[in-house]
Amino acid sequence: MDDKIIICRCEDITVGEIKKLVSMGLDTIEELKRVTRCGMGSCQGRTCQGLLQSTLRDITGKPVSEIKPHKFRPPSKPVPLGIFGGEHIEE
Amino acid sequence: MKSKANVVIVGGGIIGASIAYYLAKAGVEDIIIIDKEYPSSGSTGRCGAGVRHQWGLEMNCLLAKDSIMEFERLHEEIPTDFDIDFKQKGYLMLAYTDKQVEQYKKNIKLQKSLGIDVNLLTPREAKEIVPHLNTEDLLAATFCPKDGHINPFIANLVYIIGAERLGVKVQKYTEVIDVEVKNGKVKSVLTTKGRVETNYLINAAGPYSQHIAEMAGVKIPVYSERHQILVTQPVKLIQDPMVISLKHGFYCQQVPHGSFIMGFGDPNELKTTELSSSWNFMEEMAERVLPVLPVLKDFKVVRQWSGSYNMTPDAQPILGNSEEVNNLYFACGFSGHGFMLAPSVAKLTAQMLTDKPLDIDVNVLNLKRFAEDKLIKEPSVV
């Protein structure tokens, strides 16, 4: 796979960067997320997660079923902070 | 996994990783870090990513000053391709009561005497630094320009790389399940991947430190407490410093990447190592932070998460060895400010293990202070 292919478009992470980190022993999605921010952007992994899994399959030879996706956290889509408690502070 | 090691460090977070690095640098050989998951999977990777000089006790100011100096030169100490994203744009600490102003004045006098540049600002001066700050009811603020933000994942990784270059072994996804003690000494550590005989055991297990101590038959008066944080989408850079309000109980900073990170101290938080997210966190966070930083209302929250504080009765860490089991060393109980103190604490722990004089006198942080009722009173814990 071309090293320049972008896996995570929120954070501009390429296949080449993933390959380099896997060679350093960072071979799980949670570890890669923390170091690269892949999955931490606006999509929260909804776009990149599957691509990252198949890339890790290609690099490591493990089946996708053994490549655990990262933990999904609330909220399920980006929500303005004001919605959670802002009403009474509106001018 | 190897069956013998000179030093076993439980926990590969920034504390365990930096201790391993400084021990190896001091010439100690045959060190292994054992982590139940991977470096920065625990409290380090879940922290608020801030570092500050602004403490109320001399010892804490000195530890913070030394740690921040080490972070400033980490790229020289351990050269790598990674950037720890050190943004030194200060901490702005808000004061809303006369009592708080008096405390901050005392702190500043101490901090200045130790060569730390901190100033008391008027609300107007505070607004010059954070233009979107609502200064209503604000009496004063303190500002230290050398405080700031560091990427905790990368800082942790850099110490791991540095340690590995010096021969330290890192055993990931391996949980310690028992500690064998004979005649007042740790003999071996039993893990899910086998037994390791050892001469020293360092407990840097963060939220699990009390469990590790208990396995060695030593009771430490700490508990773990969930703390929650949220992060917004990246926006253009508008806020230089971390803003802290003890009155509202929150901290809020914009990281170099553009996201805002914020959290607050909730007295009703779960006293557990559980890392779940609560539905009411975002509401309470918004209610606390928006009156002070109203501009944040339009920024979209992308994620919330939780981490554990490992709390001691005086919110100060436990360092040094156990009297009952004297080759068991503690570097735990950081009570929510372990990340920022790591380099200094790590150097001191390496000095203790190698019987060198300590750069900073931290003997008061020994475990026996709790039994002797010599608790430490730090006035500036968030």
JSON list of N, CA, C and O in Angstrom, two decimals, chain B residues 39-60:
[
{"chain": "B", "resi": 39, "resn": "PRO", "atom": "N", "xyz": [2.12, 1.62, 28.10]},
{"chain": "B", "resi": 39, "resn": "PRO", "atom": "CA", "xyz": [2.45, 2.94, 28.65]},
{"chain": "B", "resi": 39, "resn": "PRO", "atom": "C", "xyz": [1.42, 4.00, 28.21]},
{"chain": "B", "resi": 39, "resn": "PRO", "atom": "O", "xyz": [1.05, 4.06, 27.04]},
{"chain": "B", "resi": 40, "resn": "SER", "atom": "N", "xyz": [0.96, 4.77, 29.16]},
{"chain": "B", "resi": 40, "resn": "SER", "atom": "CA", "xyz": [-0.04, 5.85, 29.00]},
{"chain": "B", "resi": 40, "resn": "SER", "atom": "C", "xyz": [-1.47, 5.34, 28.79]},
{"chain": "B", "resi": 40, "resn": "SER", "atom": "O", "xyz": [-2.36, 6.11, 28.45]},
{"chain": "B", "resi": 41, "resn": "SER", "atom": "N", "xyz": [-1.71, 4.04, 29.04]},
{"chain": "B", "resi": 41, "resn": "SER", "atom": "CA", "xyz": [-3.09, 3.55, 29.00]},
{"chain": "B", "resi": 41, "resn": "SER", "atom": "C", "xyz": [-3.86, 3.98, 30.25]},
{"chain": "B", "resi": 41, "resn": "SER", "atom": "O", "xyz": [-5.08, 4.00, 30.25]},
{"chain": "B", "resi": 42, "resn": "GLY", "atom": "N", "xyz": [-3.15, 4.31, 31.31]},
{"chain": "B", "resi": 42, "resn": "GLY", "atom": "CA", "xyz": [-3.81, 4.65, 32.57]},
{"chain": "B", "resi": 42, "resn": "GLY", "atom": "C", "xyz": [-3.89, 6.15, 32.80]},
{"chain": "B", "resi": 42, "resn": "GLY", "atom": "O", "xyz": [-4.27, 6.90, 31.89]},
{"chain": "B", "resi": 43, "resn": "SER", "atom": "N", "xyz": [-3.51, 6.57, 34.01]},
{"chain": "B", "resi": 43, "resn": "SER", "atom": "CA", "xyz": [-3.72, 7.97, 34.40]},
{"chain": "B", "resi": 43, "resn": "SER", "atom": "C", "xyz": [-2.94, 8.96, 33.53]},
{"chain": "B", "resi": 43, "resn": "SER", "atom": "O", "xyz": [-3.45, 10.05, 33.25]},
{"chain": "B", "resi": 44, "resn": "THR", "atom": "N", "xyz": [-1.74, 8.61, 33.11]},
{"chain": "B", "resi": 44, "resn": "THR", "atom": "CA", "xyz": [-0.95, 9.55, 32.30]},
{"chain": "B", "resi": 44, "resn": "THR", "atom": "C", "xyz": [-1.71, 9.95, 31.04]},
{"chain": "B", "resi": 44, "resn": "THR", "atom": "O", "xyz": [-1.84, 11.13, 30.72]},
{"chain": "B", "resi": 45, "resn": "GLY", "atom": "N", "xyz": [-2.21, 8.94, 30.33]},
{"chain": "B", "resi": 45, "resn": "GLY", "atom": "CA", "xyz": [-2.89, 9.21, 29.07]},
{"chain": "B", "resi": 45, "resn": "GLY", "atom": "C", "xyz": [-4.29, 9.78, 29.23]},
{"chain": "B", "resi": 45, "resn": "GLY", "atom": "O", "xyz": [-4.96, 10.06, 28.25]},
{"chain": "B", "resi": 46, "resn": "ARG", "atom": "N", "xyz": [-4.73, 9.96, 30.45]},
{"chain": "B", "resi": 46, "resn": "ARG", "atom": "CA", "xyz": [-6.08, 10.47, 30.71]},
{"chain": "B", "resi": 46, "resn": "ARG", "atom": "C", "xyz": [-6.03, 11.82, 31.42]},
{"chain": "B", "resi": 46, "resn": "ARG", "atom": "O", "xyz": [-7.07, 12.34, 31.83]},
{"chain": "B", "resi": 47, "resn": "CYS", "atom": "N", "xyz": [-4.83, 12.37, 31.61]},
{"chain": "B", "resi": 47, "resn": "CYS", "atom": "CA", "xyz": [-4.71, 13.56, 32.46]},
{"chain": "B", "resi": 47, "resn": "CYS", "atom": "C", "xyz": [-5.03, 14.84, 31.70]},
{"chain": "B", "resi": 47, "resn": "CYS", "atom": "O", "xyz": [-5.25, 14.83, 30.50]},
{"chain": "B", "resi": 48, "resn": "GLY", "atom": "N", "xyz": [-5.05, 15.95, 32.43]},
{"chain": "B", "resi": 48, "resn": "GLY", "atom": "CA", "xyz": [-5.38, 17.24, 31.84]},
{"chain": "B", "resi": 48, "resn": "GLY", "atom": "C", "xyz": [-4.22, 17.91, 31.11]},
{"chain": "B", "resi": 48, "resn": "GLY", "atom": "O", "xyz": [-4.37, 19.00, 30.58]},
{"chain": "B", "resi": 49, "resn": "ALA", "atom": "N", "xyz": [-3.06, 17.27, 31.09]},
{"chain": "B", "resi": 49, "resn": "ALA", "atom": "CA", "xyz": [-1.92, 17.68, 30.26]},
{"chain": "B", "resi": 49, "resn": "ALA", "atom": "C", "xyz": [-1.34, 19.04, 30.64]},
{"chain": "B", "resi": 49, "resn": "ALA", "atom": "O", "xyz": [-0.73, 19.70, 29.81]},
{"chain": "B", "resi": 50, "resn": "GLY", "atom": "N", "xyz": [-1.51, 19.46, 31.88]},
{"chain": "B", "resi": 50, "resn": "GLY", "atom": "CA", "xyz": [-0.95, 20.74, 32.29]},
{"chain": "B", "resi": 50, "resn": "GLY", "atom": "C", "xyz": [0.25, 20.57, 33.21]},
{"chain": "B", "resi": 50, "resn": "GLY", "atom": "O", "xyz": [0.38, 19.57, 33.91]},
{"chain": "B", "resi": 51, "resn": "VAL", "atom": "N", "xyz": [1.14, 21.56, 33.19]},
{"chain": "B", "resi": 51, "resn": "VAL", "atom": "CA", "xyz": [2.27, 21.59, 34.13]},
{"chain": "B", "resi": 51, "resn": "VAL", "atom": "C", "xyz": [2.35, 22.99, 34.71]},
{"chain": "B", "resi": 51, "resn": "VAL", "atom": "O", "xyz": [2.28, 23.98, 34.00]},
{"chain": "B", "resi": 52, "resn": "ARG", "atom": "N", "xyz": [2.47, 23.08, 36.04]},
{"chain": "B", "resi": 52, "resn": "ARG", "atom": "CA", "xyz": [2.50, 24.40, 36.66]},
{"chain": "B", "resi": 52, "resn": "ARG", "atom": "C", "xyz": [3.52, 24.49, 37.79]},
{"chain": "B", "resi": 52, "resn": "ARG", "atom": "O", "xyz": [3.81, 23.51, 38.46]},
{"chain": "B", "resi": 53, "resn": "HIS", "atom": "N", "xyz": [4.05, 25.72, 37.96]},
{"chain": "B", "resi": 53, "resn": "HIS", "atom": "CA", "xyz": [4.94, 26.03, 39.07]},
{"chain": "B", "resi": 53, "resn": "HIS", "atom": "C", "xyz": [4.17, 26.48, 40.30]},
{"chain": "B", "resi": 53, "resn": "HIS", "atom": "O", "xyz": [4.72, 26.60, 41.37]},
{"chain": "B", "resi": 54, "resn": "GLN", "atom": "N", "xyz": [2.90, 26.87, 40.10]},
{"chain": "B", "resi": 54, "resn": "GLN", "atom": "CA", "xyz": [2.19, 27.62, 41.13]},
{"chain": "B", "resi": 54, "resn": "GLN", "atom": "C", "xyz": [1.65, 26.73, 42.23]},
{"chain": "B", "resi": 54, "resn": "GLN", "atom": "O", "xyz": [0.49, 26.34, 42.22]},
{"chain": "B", "resi": 55, "resn": "TRP", "atom": "N", "xyz": [2.55, 26.44, 43.19]},
{"chain": "B", "resi": 55, "resn": "TRP", "atom": "CA", "xyz": [2.18, 25.66, 44.36]},
{"chain": "B", "resi": 55, "resn": "TRP", "atom": "C", "xyz": [2.39, 26.50, 45.60]},
{"chain": "B", "resi": 55, "resn": "TRP", "atom": "O", "xyz": [3.03, 27.55, 45.56]},
{"chain": "B", "resi": 56, "resn": "GLY", "atom": "N", "xyz": [1.84, 26.03, 46.72]},
{"chain": "B", "resi": 56, "resn": "GLY", "atom": "CA", "xyz": [1.89, 26.81, 47.95]},
{"chain": "B", "resi": 56, "resn": "GLY", "atom": "C", "xyz": [2.93, 26.33, 48.95]},
{"chain": "B", "resi": 56, "resn": "GLY", "atom": "O", "xyz": [3.11, 26.96, 49.99]},
{"chain": "B", "resi": 57, "resn": "LEU", "atom": "N", "xyz": [3.60, 25.20, 48.67]},
{"chain": "B", "resi": 57, "resn": "LEU", "atom": "CA", "xyz": [4.64, 24.71, 49.56]},
{"chain": "B", "resi": 57, "resn": "LEU", "atom": "C", "xyz": [5.98, 24.72, 48.84]},
{"chain": "B", "resi": 57, "resn": "LEU", "atom": "O", "xyz": [6.05, 24.38, 47.66]},
{"chain": "B", "resi": 58, "resn": "GLU", "atom": "N", "xyz": [7.02, 25.06, 49.58]},
{"chain": "B", "resi": 58, "resn": "GLU", "atom": "CA", "xyz": [8.35, 25.15, 48.96]},
{"chain": "B", "resi": 58, "resn": "GLU", "atom": "C", "xyz": [8.74, 23.86, 48.24]},
{"chain": "B", "resi": 58, "resn": "GLU", "atom": "O", "xyz": [9.19, 23.88, 47.09]},
{"chain": "B", "resi": 59, "resn": "MET", "atom": "N", "xyz": [8.52, 22.72, 48.90]},
{"chain": "B", "resi": 59, "resn": "MET", "atom": "CA", "xyz": [8.91, 21.44, 48.29]},
{"chain": "B", "resi": 59, "resn": "MET", "atom": "C", "xyz": [8.20, 21.23, 46.95]},
{"chain": "B", "resi": 59, "resn": "MET", "atom": "O", "xyz": [8.81, 20.82, 45.97]},
{"chain": "B", "resi": 60, "resn": "ASN", "atom": "N", "xyz": [6.90, 21.53, 46.94]},
{"chain": "B", "resi": 60, "resn": "ASN", "atom": "CA", "xyz": [6.15, 21.33, 45.69]},
{"chain": "B", "resi": 60, "resn": "ASN", "atom": "C", "xyz": [6.60, 22.29, 44.60]},
{"chain": "B", "resi": 60, "resn": "ASN", "atom": "O", "xyz": [6.66, 21.93, 43.42]}
]
